[in-house]
XYZ file of C-alpha atoms in Angstrom:
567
model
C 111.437 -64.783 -77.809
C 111.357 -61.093 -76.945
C 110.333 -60.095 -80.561
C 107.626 -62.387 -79.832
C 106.569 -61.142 -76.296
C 107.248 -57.756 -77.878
C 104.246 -58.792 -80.545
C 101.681 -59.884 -78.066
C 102.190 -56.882 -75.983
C 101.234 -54.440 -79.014
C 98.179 -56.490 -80.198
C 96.994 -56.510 -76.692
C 93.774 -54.953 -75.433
C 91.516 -55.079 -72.553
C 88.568 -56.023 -74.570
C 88.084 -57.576 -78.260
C 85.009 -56.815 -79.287
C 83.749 -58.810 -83.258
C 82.096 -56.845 -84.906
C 80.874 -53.141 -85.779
C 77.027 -53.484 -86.078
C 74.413 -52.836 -83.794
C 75.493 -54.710 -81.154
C 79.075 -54.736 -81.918
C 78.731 -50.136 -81.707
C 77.138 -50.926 -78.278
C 79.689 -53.244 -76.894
C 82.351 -50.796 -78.182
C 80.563 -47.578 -76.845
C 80.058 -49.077 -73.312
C 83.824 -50.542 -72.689
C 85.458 -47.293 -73.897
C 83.521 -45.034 -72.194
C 84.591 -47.531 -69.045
C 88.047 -46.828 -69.718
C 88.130 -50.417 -70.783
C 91.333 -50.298 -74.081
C 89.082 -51.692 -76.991
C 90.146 -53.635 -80.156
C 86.820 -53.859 -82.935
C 87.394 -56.088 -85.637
C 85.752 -55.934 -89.043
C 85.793 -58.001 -92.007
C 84.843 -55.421 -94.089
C 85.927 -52.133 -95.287
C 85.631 -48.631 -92.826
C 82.773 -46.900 -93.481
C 82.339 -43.357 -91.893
C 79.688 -41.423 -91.575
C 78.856 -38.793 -93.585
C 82.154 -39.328 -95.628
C 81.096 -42.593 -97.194
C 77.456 -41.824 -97.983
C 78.023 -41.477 -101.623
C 74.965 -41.495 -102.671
C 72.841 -39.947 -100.137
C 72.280 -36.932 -101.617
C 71.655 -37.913 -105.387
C 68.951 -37.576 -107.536
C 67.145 -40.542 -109.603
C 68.746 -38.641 -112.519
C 71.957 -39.143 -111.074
C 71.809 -42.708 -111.734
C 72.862 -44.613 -114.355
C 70.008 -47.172 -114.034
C 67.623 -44.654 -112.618
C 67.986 -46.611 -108.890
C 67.111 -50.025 -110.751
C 69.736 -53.017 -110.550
C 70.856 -54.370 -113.717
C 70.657 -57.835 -115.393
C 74.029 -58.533 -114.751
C 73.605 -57.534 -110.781
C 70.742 -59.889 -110.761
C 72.459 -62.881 -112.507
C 75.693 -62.774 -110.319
C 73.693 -61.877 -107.401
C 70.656 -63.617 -107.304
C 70.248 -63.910 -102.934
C 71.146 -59.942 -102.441
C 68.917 -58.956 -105.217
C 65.917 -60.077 -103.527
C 66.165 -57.447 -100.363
C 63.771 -54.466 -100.208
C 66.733 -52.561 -99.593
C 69.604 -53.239 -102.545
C 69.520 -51.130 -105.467
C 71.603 -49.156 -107.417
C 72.136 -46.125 -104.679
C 72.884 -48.832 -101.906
C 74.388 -52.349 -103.205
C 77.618 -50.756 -101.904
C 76.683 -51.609 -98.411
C 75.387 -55.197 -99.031
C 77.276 -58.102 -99.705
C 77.184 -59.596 -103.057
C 76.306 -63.353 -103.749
C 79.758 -64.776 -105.892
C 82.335 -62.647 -103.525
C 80.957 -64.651 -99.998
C 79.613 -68.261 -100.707
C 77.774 -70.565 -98.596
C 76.087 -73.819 -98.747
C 72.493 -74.185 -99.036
C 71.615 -77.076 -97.984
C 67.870 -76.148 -97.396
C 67.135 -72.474 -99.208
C 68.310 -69.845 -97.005
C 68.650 -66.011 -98.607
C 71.688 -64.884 -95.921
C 71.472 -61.214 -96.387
C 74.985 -59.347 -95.125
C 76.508 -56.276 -94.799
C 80.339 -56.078 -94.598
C 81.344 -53.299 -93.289
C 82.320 -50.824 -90.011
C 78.217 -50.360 -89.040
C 77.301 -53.361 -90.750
C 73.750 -53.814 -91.325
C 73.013 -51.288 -88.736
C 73.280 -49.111 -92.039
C 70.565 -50.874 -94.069
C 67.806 -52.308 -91.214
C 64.494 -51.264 -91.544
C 64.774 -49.378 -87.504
C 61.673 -51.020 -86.156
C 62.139 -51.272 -82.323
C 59.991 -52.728 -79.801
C 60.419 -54.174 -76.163
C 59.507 -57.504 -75.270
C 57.305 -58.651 -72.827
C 57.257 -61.469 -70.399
C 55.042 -63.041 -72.639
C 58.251 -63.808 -75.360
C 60.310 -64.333 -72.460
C 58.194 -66.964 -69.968
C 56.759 -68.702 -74.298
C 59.222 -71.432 -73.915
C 58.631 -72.760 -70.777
C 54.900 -72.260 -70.831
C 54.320 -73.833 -74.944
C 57.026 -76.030 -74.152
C 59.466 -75.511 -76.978
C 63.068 -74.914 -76.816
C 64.146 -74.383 -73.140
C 63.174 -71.409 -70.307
C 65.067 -68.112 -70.497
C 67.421 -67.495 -67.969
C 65.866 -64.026 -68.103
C 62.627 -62.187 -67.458
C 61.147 -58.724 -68.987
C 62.176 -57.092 -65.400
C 65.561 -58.076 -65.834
C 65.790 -56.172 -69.466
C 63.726 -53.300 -68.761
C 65.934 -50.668 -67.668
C 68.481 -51.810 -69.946
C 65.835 -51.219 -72.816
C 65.288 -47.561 -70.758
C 69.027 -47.018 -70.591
C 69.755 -47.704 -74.557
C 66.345 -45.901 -75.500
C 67.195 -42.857 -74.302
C 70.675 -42.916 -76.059
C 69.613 -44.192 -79.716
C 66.313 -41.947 -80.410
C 63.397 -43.529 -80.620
C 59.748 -42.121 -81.977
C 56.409 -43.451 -81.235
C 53.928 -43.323 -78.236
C 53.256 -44.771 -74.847
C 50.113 -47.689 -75.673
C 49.789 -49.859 -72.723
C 49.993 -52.790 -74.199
C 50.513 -56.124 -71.968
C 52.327 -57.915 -74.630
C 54.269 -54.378 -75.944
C 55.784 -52.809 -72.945
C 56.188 -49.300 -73.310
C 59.678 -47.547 -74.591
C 61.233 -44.648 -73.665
C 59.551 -42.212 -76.987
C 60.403 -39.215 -78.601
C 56.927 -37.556 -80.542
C 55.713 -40.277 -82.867
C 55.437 -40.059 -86.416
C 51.145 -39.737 -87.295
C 49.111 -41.975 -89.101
C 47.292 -40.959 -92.304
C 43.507 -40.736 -92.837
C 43.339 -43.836 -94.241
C 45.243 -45.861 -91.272
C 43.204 -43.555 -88.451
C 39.979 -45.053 -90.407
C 41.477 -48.602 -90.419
C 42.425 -47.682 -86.514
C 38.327 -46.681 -85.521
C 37.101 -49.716 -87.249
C 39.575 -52.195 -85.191
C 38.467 -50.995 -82.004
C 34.956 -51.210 -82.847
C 35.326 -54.452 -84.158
C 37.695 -55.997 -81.690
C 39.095 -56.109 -78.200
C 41.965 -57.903 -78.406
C 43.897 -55.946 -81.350
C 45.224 -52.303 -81.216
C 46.677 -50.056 -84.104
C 49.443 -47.887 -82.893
C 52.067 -46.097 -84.776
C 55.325 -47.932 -84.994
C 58.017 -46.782 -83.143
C 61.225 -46.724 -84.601
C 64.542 -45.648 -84.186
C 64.659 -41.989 -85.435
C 64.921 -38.644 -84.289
C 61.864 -36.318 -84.347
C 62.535 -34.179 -81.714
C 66.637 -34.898 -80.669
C 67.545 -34.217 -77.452
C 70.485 -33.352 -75.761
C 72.332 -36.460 -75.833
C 71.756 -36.807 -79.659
C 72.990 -33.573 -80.787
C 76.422 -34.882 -78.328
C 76.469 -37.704 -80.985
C 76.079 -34.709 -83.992
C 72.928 -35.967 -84.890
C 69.998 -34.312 -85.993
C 66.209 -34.777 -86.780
C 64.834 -37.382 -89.250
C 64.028 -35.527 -92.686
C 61.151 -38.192 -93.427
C 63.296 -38.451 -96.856
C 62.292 -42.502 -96.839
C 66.511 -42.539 -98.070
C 67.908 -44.310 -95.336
C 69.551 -47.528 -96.806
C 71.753 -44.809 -98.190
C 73.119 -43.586 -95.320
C 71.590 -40.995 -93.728
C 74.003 -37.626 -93.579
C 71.623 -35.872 -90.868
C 72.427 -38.749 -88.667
C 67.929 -38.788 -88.089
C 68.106 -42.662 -87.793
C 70.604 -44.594 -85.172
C 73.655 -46.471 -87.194
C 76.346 -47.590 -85.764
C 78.480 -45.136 -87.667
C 76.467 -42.203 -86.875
C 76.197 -42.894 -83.156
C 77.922 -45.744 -80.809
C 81.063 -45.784 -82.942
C 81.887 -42.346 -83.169
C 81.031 -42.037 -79.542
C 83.648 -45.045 -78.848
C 86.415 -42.895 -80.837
C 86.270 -39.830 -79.135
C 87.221 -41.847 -75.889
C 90.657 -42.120 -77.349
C 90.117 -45.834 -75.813
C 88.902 -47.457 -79.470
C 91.375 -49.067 -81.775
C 89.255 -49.972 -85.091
C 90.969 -52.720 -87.536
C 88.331 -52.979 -91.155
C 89.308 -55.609 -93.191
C 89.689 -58.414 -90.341
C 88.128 -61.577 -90.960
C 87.996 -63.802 -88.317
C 88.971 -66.919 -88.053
C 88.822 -68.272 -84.531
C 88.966 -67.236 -80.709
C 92.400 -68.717 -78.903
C 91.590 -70.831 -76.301
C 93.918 -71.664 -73.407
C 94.675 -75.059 -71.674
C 96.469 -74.073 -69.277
C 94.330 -70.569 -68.272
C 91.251 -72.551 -68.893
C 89.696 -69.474 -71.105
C 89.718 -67.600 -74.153
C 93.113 -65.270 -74.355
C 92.718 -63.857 -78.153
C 91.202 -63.931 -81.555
C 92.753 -65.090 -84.811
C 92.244 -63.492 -87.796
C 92.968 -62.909 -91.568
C 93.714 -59.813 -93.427
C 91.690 -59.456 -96.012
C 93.949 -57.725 -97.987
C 97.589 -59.530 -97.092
C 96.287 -62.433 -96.209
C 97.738 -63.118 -93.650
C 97.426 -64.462 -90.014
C 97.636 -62.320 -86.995
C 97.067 -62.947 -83.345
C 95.440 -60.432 -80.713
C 94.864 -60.674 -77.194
C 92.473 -59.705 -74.692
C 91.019 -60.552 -71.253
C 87.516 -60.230 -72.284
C 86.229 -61.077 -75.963
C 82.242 -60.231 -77.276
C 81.712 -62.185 -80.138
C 78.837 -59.584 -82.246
C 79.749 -60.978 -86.054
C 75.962 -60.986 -86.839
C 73.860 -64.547 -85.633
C 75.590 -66.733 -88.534
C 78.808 -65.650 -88.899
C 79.025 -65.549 -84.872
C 77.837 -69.444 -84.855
C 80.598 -70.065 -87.591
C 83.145 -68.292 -85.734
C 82.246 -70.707 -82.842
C 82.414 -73.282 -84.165
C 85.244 -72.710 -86.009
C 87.364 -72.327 -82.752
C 88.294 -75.700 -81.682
C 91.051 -77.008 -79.281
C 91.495 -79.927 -77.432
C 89.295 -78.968 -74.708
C 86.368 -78.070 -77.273
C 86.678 -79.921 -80.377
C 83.353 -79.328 -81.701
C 83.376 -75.358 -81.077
C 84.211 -72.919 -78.629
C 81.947 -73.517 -75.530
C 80.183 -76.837 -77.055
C 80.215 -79.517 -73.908
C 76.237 -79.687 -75.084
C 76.634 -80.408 -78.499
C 73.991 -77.725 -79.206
C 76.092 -74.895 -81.264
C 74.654 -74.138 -84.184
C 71.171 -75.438 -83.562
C 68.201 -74.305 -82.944
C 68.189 -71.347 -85.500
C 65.015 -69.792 -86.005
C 63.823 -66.829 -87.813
C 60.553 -64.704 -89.056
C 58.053 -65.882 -90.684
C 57.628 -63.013 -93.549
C 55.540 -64.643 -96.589
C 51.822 -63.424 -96.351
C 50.689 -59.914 -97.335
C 47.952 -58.615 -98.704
C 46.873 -55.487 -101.084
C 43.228 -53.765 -101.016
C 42.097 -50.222 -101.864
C 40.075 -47.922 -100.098
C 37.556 -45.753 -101.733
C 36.827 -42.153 -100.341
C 39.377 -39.433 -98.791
C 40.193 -38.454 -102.645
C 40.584 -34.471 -100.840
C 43.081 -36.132 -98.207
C 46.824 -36.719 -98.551
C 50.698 -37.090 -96.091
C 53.329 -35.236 -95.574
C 57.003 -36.971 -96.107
C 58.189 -40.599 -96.575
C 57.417 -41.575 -92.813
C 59.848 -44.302 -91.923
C 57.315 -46.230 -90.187
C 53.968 -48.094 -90.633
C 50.676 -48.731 -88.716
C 51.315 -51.770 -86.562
C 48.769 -54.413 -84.964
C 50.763 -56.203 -81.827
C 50.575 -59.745 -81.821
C 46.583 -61.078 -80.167
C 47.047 -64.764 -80.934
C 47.790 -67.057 -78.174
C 48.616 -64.167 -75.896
C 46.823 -64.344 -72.681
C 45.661 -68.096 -73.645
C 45.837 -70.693 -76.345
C 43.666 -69.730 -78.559
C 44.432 -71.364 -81.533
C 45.922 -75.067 -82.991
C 49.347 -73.347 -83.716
C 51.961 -72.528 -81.402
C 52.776 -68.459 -80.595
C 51.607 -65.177 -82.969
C 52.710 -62.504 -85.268
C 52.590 -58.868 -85.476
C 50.820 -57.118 -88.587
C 52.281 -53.683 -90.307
C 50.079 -51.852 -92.819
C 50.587 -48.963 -94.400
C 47.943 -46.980 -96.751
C 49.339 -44.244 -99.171
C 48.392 -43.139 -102.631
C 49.640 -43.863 -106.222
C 51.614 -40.796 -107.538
C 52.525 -39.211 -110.652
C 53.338 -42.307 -112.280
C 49.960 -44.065 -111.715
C 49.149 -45.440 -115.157
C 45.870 -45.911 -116.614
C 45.787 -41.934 -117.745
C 44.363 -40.782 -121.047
C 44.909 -37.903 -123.112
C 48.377 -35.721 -124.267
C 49.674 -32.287 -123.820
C 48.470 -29.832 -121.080
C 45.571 -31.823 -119.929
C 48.195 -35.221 -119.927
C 50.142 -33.394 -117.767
C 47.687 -32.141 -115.557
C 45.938 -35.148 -114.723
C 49.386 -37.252 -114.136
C 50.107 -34.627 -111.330
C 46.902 -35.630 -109.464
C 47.311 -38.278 -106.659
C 45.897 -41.586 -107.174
C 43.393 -44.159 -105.441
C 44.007 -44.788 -101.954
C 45.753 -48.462 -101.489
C 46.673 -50.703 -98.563
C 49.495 -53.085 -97.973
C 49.560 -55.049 -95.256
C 52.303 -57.576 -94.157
C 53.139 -60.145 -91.293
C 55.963 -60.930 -89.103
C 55.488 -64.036 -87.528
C 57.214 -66.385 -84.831
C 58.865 -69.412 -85.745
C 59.729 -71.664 -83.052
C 63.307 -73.112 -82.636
C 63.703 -76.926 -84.065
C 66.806 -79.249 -83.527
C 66.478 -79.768 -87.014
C 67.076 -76.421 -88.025
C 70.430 -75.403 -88.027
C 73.950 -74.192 -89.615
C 77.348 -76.426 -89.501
C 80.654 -75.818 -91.437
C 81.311 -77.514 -94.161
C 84.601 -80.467 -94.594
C 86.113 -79.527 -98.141
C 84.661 -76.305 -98.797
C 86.807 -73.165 -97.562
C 86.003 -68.872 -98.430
C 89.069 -67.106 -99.990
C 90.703 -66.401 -96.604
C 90.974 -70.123 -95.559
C 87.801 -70.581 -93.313
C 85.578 -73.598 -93.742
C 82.389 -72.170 -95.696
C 78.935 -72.147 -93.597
C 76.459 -74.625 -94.465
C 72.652 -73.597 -93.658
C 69.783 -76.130 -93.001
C 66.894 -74.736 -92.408
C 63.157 -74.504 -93.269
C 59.414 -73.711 -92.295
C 57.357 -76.467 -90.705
C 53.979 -76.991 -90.425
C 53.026 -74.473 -87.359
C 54.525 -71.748 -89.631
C 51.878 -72.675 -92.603
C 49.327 -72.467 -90.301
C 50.675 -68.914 -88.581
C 50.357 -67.911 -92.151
C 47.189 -68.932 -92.792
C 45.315 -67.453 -90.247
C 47.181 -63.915 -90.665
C 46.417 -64.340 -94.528
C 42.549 -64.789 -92.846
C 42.368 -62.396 -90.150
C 43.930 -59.811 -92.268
C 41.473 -60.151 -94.761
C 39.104 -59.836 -92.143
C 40.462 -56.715 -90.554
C 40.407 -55.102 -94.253
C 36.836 -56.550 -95.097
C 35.670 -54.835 -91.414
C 37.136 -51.245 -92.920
C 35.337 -51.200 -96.168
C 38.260 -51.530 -98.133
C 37.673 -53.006 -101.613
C 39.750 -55.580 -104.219
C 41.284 -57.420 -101.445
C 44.336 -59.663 -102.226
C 46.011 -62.175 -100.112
C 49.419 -63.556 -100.874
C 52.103 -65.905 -100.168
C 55.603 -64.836 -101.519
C 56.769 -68.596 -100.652
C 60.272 -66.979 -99.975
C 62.824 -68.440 -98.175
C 63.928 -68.401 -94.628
C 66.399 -65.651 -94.379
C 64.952 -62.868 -96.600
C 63.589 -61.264 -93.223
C 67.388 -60.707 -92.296
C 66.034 -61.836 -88.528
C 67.824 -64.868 -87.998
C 68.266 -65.981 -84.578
C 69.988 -68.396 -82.339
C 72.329 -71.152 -82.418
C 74.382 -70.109 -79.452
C 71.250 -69.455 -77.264
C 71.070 -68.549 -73.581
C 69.669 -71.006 -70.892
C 69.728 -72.021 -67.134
C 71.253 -75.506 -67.852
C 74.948 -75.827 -69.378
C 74.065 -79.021 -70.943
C 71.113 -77.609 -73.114
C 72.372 -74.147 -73.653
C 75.519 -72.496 -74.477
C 75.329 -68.847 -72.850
C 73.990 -68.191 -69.427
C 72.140 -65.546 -67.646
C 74.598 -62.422 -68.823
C 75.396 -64.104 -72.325
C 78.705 -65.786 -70.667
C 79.652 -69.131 -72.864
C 78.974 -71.068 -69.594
C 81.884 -73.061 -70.145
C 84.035 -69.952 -71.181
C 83.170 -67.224 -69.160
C 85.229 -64.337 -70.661
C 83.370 -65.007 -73.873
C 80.071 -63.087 -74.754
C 77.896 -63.058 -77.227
C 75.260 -60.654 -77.318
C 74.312 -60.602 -81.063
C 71.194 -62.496 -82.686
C 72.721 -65.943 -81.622
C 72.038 -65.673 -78.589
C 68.387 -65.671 -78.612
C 66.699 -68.638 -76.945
C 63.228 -68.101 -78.892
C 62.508 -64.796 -81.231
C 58.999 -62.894 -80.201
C 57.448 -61.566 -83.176
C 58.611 -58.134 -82.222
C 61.844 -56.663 -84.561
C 64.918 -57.996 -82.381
C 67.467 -55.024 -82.679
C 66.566 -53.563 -79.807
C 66.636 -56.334 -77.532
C 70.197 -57.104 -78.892
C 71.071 -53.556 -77.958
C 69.822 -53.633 -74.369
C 70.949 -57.168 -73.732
C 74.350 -55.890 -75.190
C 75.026 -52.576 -72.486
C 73.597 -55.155 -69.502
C 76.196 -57.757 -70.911
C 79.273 -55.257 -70.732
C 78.277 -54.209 -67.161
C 78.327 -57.511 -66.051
C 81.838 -57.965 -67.560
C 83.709 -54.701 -65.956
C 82.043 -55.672 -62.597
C 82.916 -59.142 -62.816
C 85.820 -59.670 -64.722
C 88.721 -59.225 -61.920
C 91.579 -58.945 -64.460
C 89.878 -55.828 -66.720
């Protein structure tokens, strides 16, 4: 008895926190620098920054493959190999296909990224606030249910974590795109400021801005704290970046956690399931497996954020069942694992632009020109439900442009010259949360460390073939408007997942019988149990989410040290 009294007491902690990626490095940043005794747990391996970069600072020469994945890579890996961002230089920071199965039930490409920073290493740093407009969608288009939140509660939340992570871009006033907190934006090209001119004088509901995103032009004081220092425009990033010019968890909310001397960090922790108590009526621990013994180990804590990333945090959910909740942690509604919803991702479009042949950039800017969202803003303006944002980008082919004639000195000289000016131009649109589309765990089917295997059911419906249709229309339009030439719509017809945005299953509402999490991302039926990750999200905007996982993480945590009597 006292060996085992003896145990508890040395895996105890104040705080549990799952995960190490973006919101995970928040949760842990704000409870140690409270004082708050913090326990992260990651499945995968520790990653550290700077240290375990290896590749970072390599050449294309340095390369076996030259950057390019091999056939094998793609045969044994054929989900991972279709993200933007896996290649040679950084499939060590994604997880591969044959090593972490699921069950497709519908196609679903579940991008991952086990390890300390997670995917916080590999996103693509687009940030932008929400508006009241995401947040009031629901209840006005009557889908899903209301937020328990409004824009006012958020925004100095999205102020406070702003200021902290770095981010770049300007001040628009835009109703539906409230403005950040900015360091000096990156600059649009000739090409884009052309594109820009013609959109105003063509239009009054659309705007082209500069994106803002999270990396350090100018740092300030509280990034060189962190040891951070300004973006490169090196375009390297899924790499790791050793300059610390783009926010990772690694490079910034972690480290920042450690020097507390409040963090304890355990890699290699899968877990399995959150302890719930009878008797205590709420959560007192977390289960979980060592990936490398195997075995089963027990820690405790008065508070517990579940941040596992939006999938793994509905598995882990639902994989913690007890007599009170035998269909998931939290799950009196019967909703867990529902209502998943995503971004829409499948139309683009290519044109190119004749003139500007004496013009060219500077850099590999880590940002595009953006078009907020103008359908069914103000009004309903259309016979689908909600909008989409549009990124472009214009640039021109380089040295390897082919086409060229000749050999020898004149070869070589005209190879060097910079190409034709061409535009790609992408959507990200809003799907809207459907019973129908959602993840379970599977009877027979278990991973290597025991837990049942996720099963994912979930696909587009008609409203998102008509979101696409009209961006594949009004994009074509926008590009027609700016003289650009040879234009080219297309549908990539990929799978739900493959925008690495998936959201909900665990979402946040007013009413305990059709949500699970309520105003400050409290299970309601749990309330020493967060979640504060991409599961939580009632609906999904069209804006990129990390942000608003960020700032609803550091209001979360507050909530918890002012509320929670016992931490």
């Amino acid at each position: 008895m006292n060996l085992s009294i003896n145990s508890k007491k040395k895996n105890s902690y104040d705080v549990i926190v799952i995960g190490s990626g973006i919101s995970g490095g928040w949760a842990a940043k704000e409870f140690c620098e409270k004082g708050l005794k913090t326990l992260v747990l990651e499945r995968g391996r520790d990653v550290r920054h700077i240290t375990d970069y290896p590749t970072a600072m390599s050449n294309p020469w340095d390369f076996p493959h030259r950057g390019r994945s091999t056939v094998v890579s793609e045969t044994i890996n054929p989900i991972v190999n279709k993200c933007y961002a896996f290649e040679e230089a950084t499939e060590h920071f994604f997880v591969k296909d044959n090593e972490h199965p699921y069950i497709q039930e519908k196609p679903f490409d579940w991008i991952r990224g086990y390890q300390v920073g997670g995917k916080s290493l590999i996103w693509a740093r687009q940030t932008q606030r929400w508006s009241d407009f995401e947040f009031e969608a629901p209840s006005r288009d009557g889908f899903a249910v209301d937020w328990p939140i409004r824009y006012k509660d958020l925004a100095p939340w999205y102020s406070y974590v702003e200021k902290f992570t770095g981010i770049s871009g300007n001040r628009d006033g835009i109703a539906n795109l409230p403005d950040s907190e900015v360091l000096p934006p990156f600059e649009l090209n000739c090409v884009e400021k052309h594109i820009q001119e013609k959109v105003k004088e063509y239009y009054q509901d659309r705007q082209v801005i500069i994106g803002r995103c999270a990396h350090l032009t100018q740092p300030n004081e509280i990034h060189t704290q962190q040891g951070r220092g300004q973006c490169q425009a090196r375009h390297l990033c899924y790499r790791g970046c050793p300059y610390g010019g783009y926010f990772s968890s690694n490079s910034s909310t972690i480290p920042w956690a450690a020097k507390t001397g409040n963090l304890t960090l355990r890699p290699h922790s899968v877990v399995h399931s959150i302890i719930y108590d009878e008797q205590k009526q709420k959560a007192t621990g977390v289960r979980v497996v060592d990936t490398n013994s195997k075995e089963m180990l027990e820690f405790f804590a008065e508070v517990i954020f579940v941040n596992a990333a939006c999938l793994n945090t509905n598995l882990i959910l639902l994989n913690s069942t007890s007599s009170r909740f035998p269909n998931g942690l939290g799950n009196d509604s019967g909703l867990l694992g529902k209502y998943v919803a995503f971004h829409n991702y499948r139309g683009s479009l290519t044109a190119s632009f004749e003139g500007y042949k004496d013009k060219y950039y500077y850099g590999r800017r880590p940002t595009t020109a953006f078009i907020p969202s103008f359908r069914n803003v103000f009004k309903q303006d259309t016979d689908f439900l909600r909008g989409y944002m549009v990124a472009f980008s214009a640039s021109r082919a380089g040295w390897h442009q082919g086409g060229q004639e000749g050999f020898g000195a004149e070869y070589k000289e005209n190879i060097t010259q910079p190409g034709d000016w061409e535009i790609y131009m992408m959507m990200q649109g809003e799907t809207v949360p459907k019973e129908q589309n959602h993840v379970r765990l599977s009877k027979d089917q278990k991973d290597a460390w025991g837990i049942p295997q996720l099963i994912t059911s979930i696909e587009y419906d008609q409203n998102d073939e008509k979101l696409l249709q009209d961006f594949l229309m009004q994009g074509t339009e926008i590009l027609e408007k700016s003289g650009c030439k040879n234009i080219s719509p297309y549908d990539s017809g990929q799978a739900p997942g493959l925008d690495i945005h998936e959201m909900g299953g665990v979402r946040m509402g007013k009413d305990p019988k059709t949500s699970l999490l309520n105003q400050w991302n409290q299970l309601h039926h749990c309330k020493n149990v967060y979640v504060t990750d991409g599961a939580c999200m009632t609906s999904v905007g069209n804006q990129n989410p990390s942000l608003t996982f960020m700032a609803l993480t550091a209001r979360a945590v507050n909530h918890a040290v002012s509320t929670q009597k016992t931490i």
